[in-house]
Tab-separated table of C-alpha atoms in Angstrom:
chain	number	residue	atom	x	y	z
A	1	UNK	CA	12.855	-5.737	-32.611
A	2	UNK	CA	15.314	-6.316	-29.973
A	3	UNK	CA	15.898	-9.450	-28.331
A	4	UNK	CA	17.989	-9.805	-25.186
A	5	UNK	CA	18.746	-13.405	-23.450
A	6	UNK	CA	19.037	-13.474	-19.489
A	7	UNK	CA	22.541	-14.297	-18.827
A	8	UNK	CA	24.342	-14.721	-15.371
A	9	UNK	CA	26.486	-11.735	-17.074
A	10	UNK	CA	23.301	-8.932	-16.736
A	11	UNK	CA	22.978	-10.255	-13.126
A	12	UNK	CA	26.636	-9.420	-12.181
A	13	UNK	CA	26.390	-6.282	-14.359
A	14	UNK	CA	23.329	-5.476	-12.049
A	15	UNK	CA	24.957	-6.229	-8.767
A	16	UNK	CA	27.979	-4.117	-9.372
A	17	UNK	CA	25.974	-0.819	-11.055
A	18	UNK	CA	23.442	-0.529	-7.302
A	19	UNK	CA	20.481	-1.810	-9.609
A	20	UNK	CA	17.470	-4.338	-9.109
A	21	UNK	CA	16.554	-6.887	-11.103
A	22	UNK	CA	13.194	-8.308	-10.952
A	23	UNK	CA	11.032	-11.158	-12.905
A	24	UNK	CA	10.087	-14.834	-12.100
A	25	UNK	CA	13.446	-16.731	-11.349
A	26	UNK	CA	11.460	-20.102	-13.108
A	27	UNK	CA	11.250	-18.165	-16.352
A	28	UNK	CA	14.766	-17.697	-17.276
A	29	UNK	CA	14.855	-17.072	-21.065
A	30	UNK	CA	14.053	-15.381	-23.960
A	31	UNK	CA	12.451	-11.697	-23.680
A	32	UNK	CA	11.926	-9.010	-25.541
A	33	UNK	CA	11.713	-6.236	-23.854
A	34	UNK	CA	13.556	-4.499	-20.410
A	35	UNK	CA	11.985	-1.564	-19.152
A	36	UNK	CA	13.997	0.568	-16.565
A	37	UNK	CA	12.825	2.336	-13.143
A	38	UNK	CA	14.542	5.467	-11.931
A	39	UNK	CA	12.776	5.720	-8.714
A	40	UNK	CA	13.555	9.509	-6.610
A	41	UNK	CA	13.805	7.716	-3.542
A	42	UNK	CA	12.316	4.605	-1.086
A	43	UNK	CA	12.677	6.590	1.631
A	44	UNK	CA	8.409	7.139	1.099
A	45	UNK	CA	6.079	4.334	1.899
A	46	UNK	CA	3.899	5.692	-0.848
A	47	UNK	CA	6.964	5.110	-3.484
A	48	UNK	CA	7.696	1.895	-2.527
A	49	UNK	CA	3.893	1.285	-3.109
A	50	UNK	CA	4.707	2.318	-6.476
A	51	UNK	CA	7.549	-0.104	-7.334
A	52	UNK	CA	5.020	-2.778	-5.930
A	53	UNK	CA	2.901	-2.103	-8.408
A	54	UNK	CA	4.886	-1.688	-11.497
A	55	UNK	CA	6.768	-4.733	-10.330
A	56	UNK	CA	2.977	-6.680	-9.886
A	57	UNK	CA	2.002	-5.712	-13.424
A	58	UNK	CA	5.131	-6.352	-15.225
A	59	UNK	CA	5.119	-9.908	-14.043
A	60	UNK	CA	1.695	-10.553	-16.472
A	61	UNK	CA	4.022	-10.082	-19.044
A	62	UNK	CA	6.663	-13.006	-19.357
A	63	UNK	CA	8.727	-11.416	-22.363
A	64	UNK	CA	9.595	-8.690	-20.441
A	65	UNK	CA	11.793	-7.820	-17.505
A	66	UNK	CA	12.450	-4.509	-14.881
A	67	UNK	CA	15.132	-3.206	-13.607
A	68	UNK	CA	14.668	-0.662	-10.653
A	69	UNK	CA	17.233	1.962	-9.721
A	70	UNK	CA	17.003	4.035	-6.340
A	71	UNK	CA	18.491	7.834	-6.063
A	72	UNK	CA	18.024	8.175	-2.325
A	73	UNK	CA	17.041	11.909	-3.031
A	74	UNK	CA	20.065	12.974	-4.737
A	75	UNK	CA	19.478	14.207	-8.502
A	76	UNK	CA	23.079	13.808	-9.456
A	77	UNK	CA	22.768	9.673	-8.656
A	78	UNK	CA	19.473	9.557	-10.476
A	79	UNK	CA	21.295	10.934	-13.788
A	80	UNK	CA	23.862	8.187	-13.122
A	81	UNK	CA	21.420	5.933	-12.728
A	82	UNK	CA	19.863	6.509	-15.951
A	83	UNK	CA	23.314	6.496	-17.941
A	84	UNK	CA	23.673	3.248	-16.368
A	85	UNK	CA	20.330	1.832	-17.788
A	86	UNK	CA	21.073	2.793	-21.196
A	87	UNK	CA	24.479	1.108	-20.751
A	88	UNK	CA	22.180	-1.945	-20.086
A	89	UNK	CA	19.966	-1.626	-23.082
A	90	UNK	CA	16.658	-0.749	-21.706
A	91	UNK	CA	13.867	-0.546	-24.056
A	92	UNK	CA	12.045	1.838	-22.162
A	93	UNK	CA	12.635	3.980	-19.393
A	94	UNK	CA	9.842	4.896	-16.294
A	95	UNK	CA	11.619	7.521	-14.051
A	96	UNK	CA	9.814	9.693	-11.052
A	97	UNK	CA	12.052	12.682	-11.045
A	98	UNK	CA	13.645	13.994	-7.950
A	99	UNK	CA	13.751	17.485	-9.008
A	100	UNK	CA	12.513	18.625	-12.009
A	101	UNK	CA	15.729	21.282	-13.461
A	102	UNK	CA	18.445	18.714	-12.725
A	103	UNK	CA	16.564	15.911	-14.672
A	104	UNK	CA	15.325	17.341	-17.532
A	105	UNK	CA	18.382	17.266	-19.436
A	106	UNK	CA	18.715	13.447	-19.011
A	107	UNK	CA	15.150	12.717	-19.794
A	108	UNK	CA	15.689	14.716	-23.418
A	109	UNK	CA	18.942	13.038	-23.782
A	110	UNK	CA	17.226	9.518	-23.316
A	111	UNK	CA	13.712	10.501	-25.111
A	112	UNK	CA	15.760	11.121	-28.190
A	113	UNK	CA	16.583	6.905	-28.315
A	114	UNK	CA	14.217	5.435	-26.679
A	115	UNK	CA	10.547	6.187	-25.256
A	116	UNK	CA	10.242	7.724	-21.513
A	117	UNK	CA	7.145	7.827	-19.370
A	118	UNK	CA	7.846	10.543	-16.845
A	119	UNK	CA	5.718	9.386	-13.215
A	120	UNK	CA	4.285	11.701	-10.977
A	121	UNK	CA	6.592	14.267	-11.063
A	122	UNK	CA	7.345	16.541	-13.779
A	123	UNK	CA	10.155	18.470	-15.491
A	124	UNK	CA	10.862	21.290	-17.043
A	125	UNK	CA	9.669	20.746	-20.705
A	126	UNK	CA	7.396	18.100	-22.252
A	127	UNK	CA	10.524	16.042	-24.296
A	128	UNK	CA	8.841	12.728	-22.778
A	129	UNK	CA	6.261	10.540	-24.311
A	130	UNK	CA	4.131	10.420	-21.931
A	131	UNK	CA	3.524	12.130	-18.489
A	132	UNK	CA	1.232	9.904	-15.932
A	133	UNK	CA	0.412	11.980	-12.811
A	134	UNK	CA	-2.304	13.184	-10.461
A	135	UNK	CA	-3.051	16.906	-10.644
A	136	UNK	CA	-1.431	18.247	-7.352
A	137	UNK	CA	-2.538	21.755	-7.599
A	138	UNK	CA	-6.256	20.260	-7.653
A	139	UNK	CA	-5.551	18.249	-4.617
A	140	UNK	CA	-3.780	21.502	-2.786
A	141	UNK	CA	-6.822	23.576	-3.816
A	142	UNK	CA	-8.760	20.701	-2.476
A	143	UNK	CA	-6.914	20.350	0.828
A	144	UNK	CA	-7.416	24.390	1.189
A	145	UNK	CA	-11.089	23.980	0.670
A	146	UNK	CA	-10.916	21.439	3.343
A	147	UNK	CA	-8.984	23.126	6.024
A	148	UNK	CA	-11.448	26.267	5.382
A	149	UNK	CA	-14.404	24.189	6.040
A	150	UNK	CA	-12.738	22.542	9.476
A	151	UNK	CA	-12.160	26.360	10.573
A	152	UNK	CA	-15.342	27.439	9.752
A	153	UNK	CA	-16.033	31.495	10.142
A	154	UNK	CA	-14.084	31.659	13.132
A	155	UNK	CA	-10.801	30.841	10.759
A	156	UNK	CA	-7.692	30.159	12.578
A	157	UNK	CA	-3.491	29.749	12.214
A	158	UNK	CA	-2.272	27.352	10.051
A	159	UNK	CA	1.321	25.361	9.262
A	160	UNK	CA	2.461	24.202	6.249
A	161	UNK	CA	4.798	21.145	5.500
A	162	UNK	CA	6.276	20.944	2.367
A	163	UNK	CA	8.007	18.150	0.296
A	164	UNK	CA	11.821	18.414	-1.433
A	165	UNK	CA	12.053	22.178	-2.473
A	166	UNK	CA	12.412	21.595	-6.728
A	167	UNK	CA	10.606	18.456	-6.899
A	168	UNK	CA	6.926	19.854	-8.609
A	169	UNK	CA	4.432	17.956	-6.871
A	170	UNK	CA	5.718	20.132	-3.747
A	171	UNK	CA	5.229	23.294	-5.481
A	172	UNK	CA	1.886	22.256	-7.142
A	173	UNK	CA	0.293	21.807	-3.618
A	174	UNK	CA	1.724	24.518	-2.081
A	175	UNK	CA	0.194	26.650	-4.897
A	176	UNK	CA	-2.742	25.258	-4.929
A	177	UNK	CA	-3.268	25.485	-1.315
A	178	UNK	CA	-2.137	28.622	-0.778
A	179	UNK	CA	-4.607	29.980	-3.386
A	180	UNK	CA	-7.714	28.449	-1.788
A	181	UNK	CA	-6.700	29.782	1.531
A	182	UNK	CA	-5.775	33.542	0.480
A	183	UNK	CA	-9.914	33.747	-0.349
A	184	UNK	CA	-10.337	33.491	3.564
A	185	UNK	CA	-9.236	36.789	5.182
A	186	UNK	CA	-9.578	34.865	8.984
A	187	UNK	CA	-7.215	31.772	7.912
A	188	UNK	CA	-3.292	32.279	8.107
A	189	UNK	CA	-0.299	30.719	7.411
A	190	UNK	CA	1.801	31.498	10.097
A	191	UNK	CA	4.668	28.972	9.035
A	192	UNK	CA	6.337	26.720	6.586
A	193	UNK	CA	8.501	23.560	7.400
A	194	UNK	CA	10.343	21.771	4.352
A	195	UNK	CA	10.831	17.858	5.298
A	196	UNK	CA	11.609	16.474	1.755
A	197	UNK	CA	8.674	14.175	2.264
A	198	UNK	CA	10.658	12.190	5.235
A	199	UNK	CA	8.289	11.384	8.768
A	200	UNK	CA	11.186	11.984	11.255
A	201	UNK	CA	12.297	14.945	9.462
A	202	UNK	CA	8.646	16.344	10.083
A	203	UNK	CA	9.037	15.518	13.380
A	204	UNK	CA	12.391	16.703	14.299
A	205	UNK	CA	11.274	20.186	13.023
A	206	UNK	CA	8.267	20.477	14.439
A	207	UNK	CA	9.218	19.686	17.837
A	208	UNK	CA	11.701	22.784	17.145
A	209	UNK	CA	9.354	25.187	15.384
A	210	UNK	CA	6.144	24.635	17.639
A	211	UNK	CA	7.689	26.650	20.502
A	212	UNK	CA	7.645	29.525	18.492
A	213	UNK	CA	3.807	28.818	17.239
A	214	UNK	CA	1.717	28.907	20.153
A	215	UNK	CA	-1.460	29.262	18.606
A	216	UNK	CA	-1.484	26.552	15.497
A	217	UNK	CA	-5.231	25.134	14.392
A	218	UNK	CA	-4.454	22.946	11.616
A	219	UNK	CA	-0.910	21.655	10.115
A	220	UNK	CA	-1.160	20.642	6.114
A	221	UNK	CA	1.367	18.344	4.978
A	222	UNK	CA	2.077	17.509	1.795
A	223	UNK	CA	2.067	13.742	2.432
A	224	UNK	CA	0.891	11.262	5.204
A	225	UNK	CA	4.425	10.447	7.121
A	226	UNK	CA	4.928	14.050	7.215
A	227	UNK	CA	1.772	14.806	9.004
A	228	UNK	CA	2.480	11.528	11.143
A	229	UNK	CA	5.752	13.270	12.063
A	230	UNK	CA	4.236	16.427	13.153
A	231	UNK	CA	1.389	14.868	15.090
A	232	UNK	CA	3.871	13.316	17.006
A	233	UNK	CA	5.900	16.312	17.653
A	234	UNK	CA	2.133	17.793	18.850
A	235	UNK	CA	1.862	15.157	21.403
A	236	UNK	CA	5.481	15.019	22.636
A	237	UNK	CA	5.023	18.740	23.546
A	238	UNK	CA	1.747	18.282	25.118
A	239	UNK	CA	-0.520	20.315	22.245
A	240	UNK	CA	-3.697	19.260	21.941
A	241	UNK	CA	-6.621	20.538	19.477
A	242	UNK	CA	-4.448	20.598	16.403
A	243	UNK	CA	-5.790	18.912	13.358
A	244	UNK	CA	-3.847	17.204	10.654
A	245	UNK	CA	-4.057	16.658	7.207
A	246	UNK	CA	-1.837	15.042	4.140
A	247	UNK	CA	-1.900	13.318	1.114
A	248	UNK	CA	-1.473	9.577	-0.220
A	249	UNK	CA	-4.175	7.653	1.099
A	250	UNK	CA	-1.986	4.535	1.407
A	251	UNK	CA	-3.704	1.398	3.538
A	252	UNK	CA	-1.551	-0.429	5.744
A	253	UNK	CA	-0.365	0.614	9.690
A	254	UNK	CA	1.044	3.570	9.119
A	255	UNK	CA	-1.116	4.290	6.273
A	256	UNK	CA	-3.026	7.483	5.596
A	257	UNK	CA	-6.712	5.996	5.699
A	258	UNK	CA	-5.674	4.073	8.849
A	259	UNK	CA	-4.387	7.319	10.350
A	260	UNK	CA	-8.024	8.910	9.173
A	261	UNK	CA	-9.751	5.890	11.025
A	262	UNK	CA	-7.516	6.203	13.955
A	263	UNK	CA	-8.436	9.683	14.111
A	264	UNK	CA	-4.648	10.752	13.693
A	265	UNK	CA	-5.234	12.704	10.666
A	266	UNK	CA	-8.554	14.392	10.067
A	267	UNK	CA	-8.131	13.607	6.304
A	268	UNK	CA	-6.398	12.104	3.171
A	269	UNK	CA	-6.032	12.584	-0.286
A	270	UNK	CA	-5.700	9.637	-1.947
A	271	UNK	CA	-2.646	9.704	-4.488
A	272	UNK	CA	-1.895	6.776	-6.880
A	273	UNK	CA	0.906	5.896	-7.496
A	274	UNK	CA	0.586	5.045	-11.321
A	275	UNK	CA	2.940	2.299	-11.403
A	276	UNK	CA	0.262	0.017	-12.646
A	277	UNK	CA	-0.839	2.314	-15.383
A	278	UNK	CA	2.519	2.897	-16.281
A	279	UNK	CA	3.594	-0.332	-16.936
A	280	UNK	CA	-0.041	-0.951	-18.762
A	281	UNK	CA	1.054	2.355	-21.382
A	282	UNK	CA	4.706	0.951	-21.430
A	283	UNK	CA	3.463	-2.158	-23.329
A	284	UNK	CA	1.185	0.392	-25.514
A	285	UNK	CA	4.299	2.056	-26.371
A	286	UNK	CA	6.599	-0.551	-26.991
A	287	UNK	CA	3.580	-2.415	-29.452
A	288	UNK	CA	3.333	0.789	-31.059
A	289	UNK	CA	0.027	1.298	-30.479
A	290	UNK	CA	-1.785	4.586	-32.060
A	291	UNK	CA	-3.426	7.426	-30.959
A	292	UNK	CA	-1.703	7.392	-27.387
A	293	UNK	CA	-2.354	10.127	-25.060
A	294	UNK	CA	0.590	12.581	-24.242
A	295	UNK	CA	-0.513	13.202	-20.762
A	296	UNK	CA	-2.585	10.951	-18.291
A	297	UNK	CA	-4.529	12.819	-15.590
A	298	UNK	CA	-5.232	10.192	-12.437
A	299	UNK	CA	-7.813	10.969	-10.198
A	300	UNK	CA	-7.519	11.582	-6.554
A	301	UNK	CA	-10.165	11.271	-3.912
A	302	UNK	CA	-10.447	12.986	-0.368
A	303	UNK	CA	-10.826	10.151	2.609
A	304	UNK	CA	-12.726	11.749	6.044
A	305	UNK	CA	-14.545	10.437	9.170
A	306	UNK	CA	-17.294	10.463	7.036
A	307	UNK	CA	-16.313	8.376	4.326
A	308	UNK	CA	-13.113	5.976	5.901
A	309	UNK	CA	-15.129	3.179	6.951
A	310	UNK	CA	-15.900	2.397	3.016
A	311	UNK	CA	-12.027	2.290	2.330
A	312	UNK	CA	-11.166	0.708	5.464
A	313	UNK	CA	-13.643	-2.048	4.594
A	314	UNK	CA	-11.067	-2.362	1.172
């Protein structure tokens, strides 16, 4: 078992490499494990929440420290981030890949040397220790079912706002959503926007595109910030009567749960970050526990006007 001290040298090294080092400042001393966390971006509130969960759970372990990196939606930067983390001697890597294809080789290479937990977004093979995430195709299907219920027998026109092309949640959510709507001949997807998970980009693109789409009944956005951006765009253009649906279900002023409570969104689907679970399983792996699963599937819950008060009260 490797034992690592926490000298000033490591702190200086992290400052030069753009990484952030977390741990209790009053507990500088001998540690056993350093966990690297390679985050795809911190432009999404959901990913900020994931990092917070990871840090809070890791703080329960006095013998461990966590190093965070932010790829800022750049797959090439994320590859360099992982390479730097490896040079800093991490014992386990938690990675949420920006895109599947570019990140598969570096995950595979890292897995040959240390345990790797792939969190939220898939890669192109199973060369990792464990995957933790929700079933995005299932969430997409549930969103499609909710849209069909909203529109009823009369049907209607739908716009889909997608996340980053090349990320597996964007593809899986769209596949599930479209497969469900294909069952209804009177529901038509009239347009698609790719907004890279970003609220402002969704708002700008929707302002442009809504002029081309005179009749839109429902907007399904693959996360809540994009749904909020689309709602703001519709309001700015005076387009009333459009219903908006998102995914994430965070709490907080601009979280999906509050947006449902304020009737900005018709529904959101709580999408667990898996941050807490990733750290818990990380220590199980580092402690060589037996019979650990290869995949951990997290549950997702639909929040609508009917049950939102339950979640607001929490």
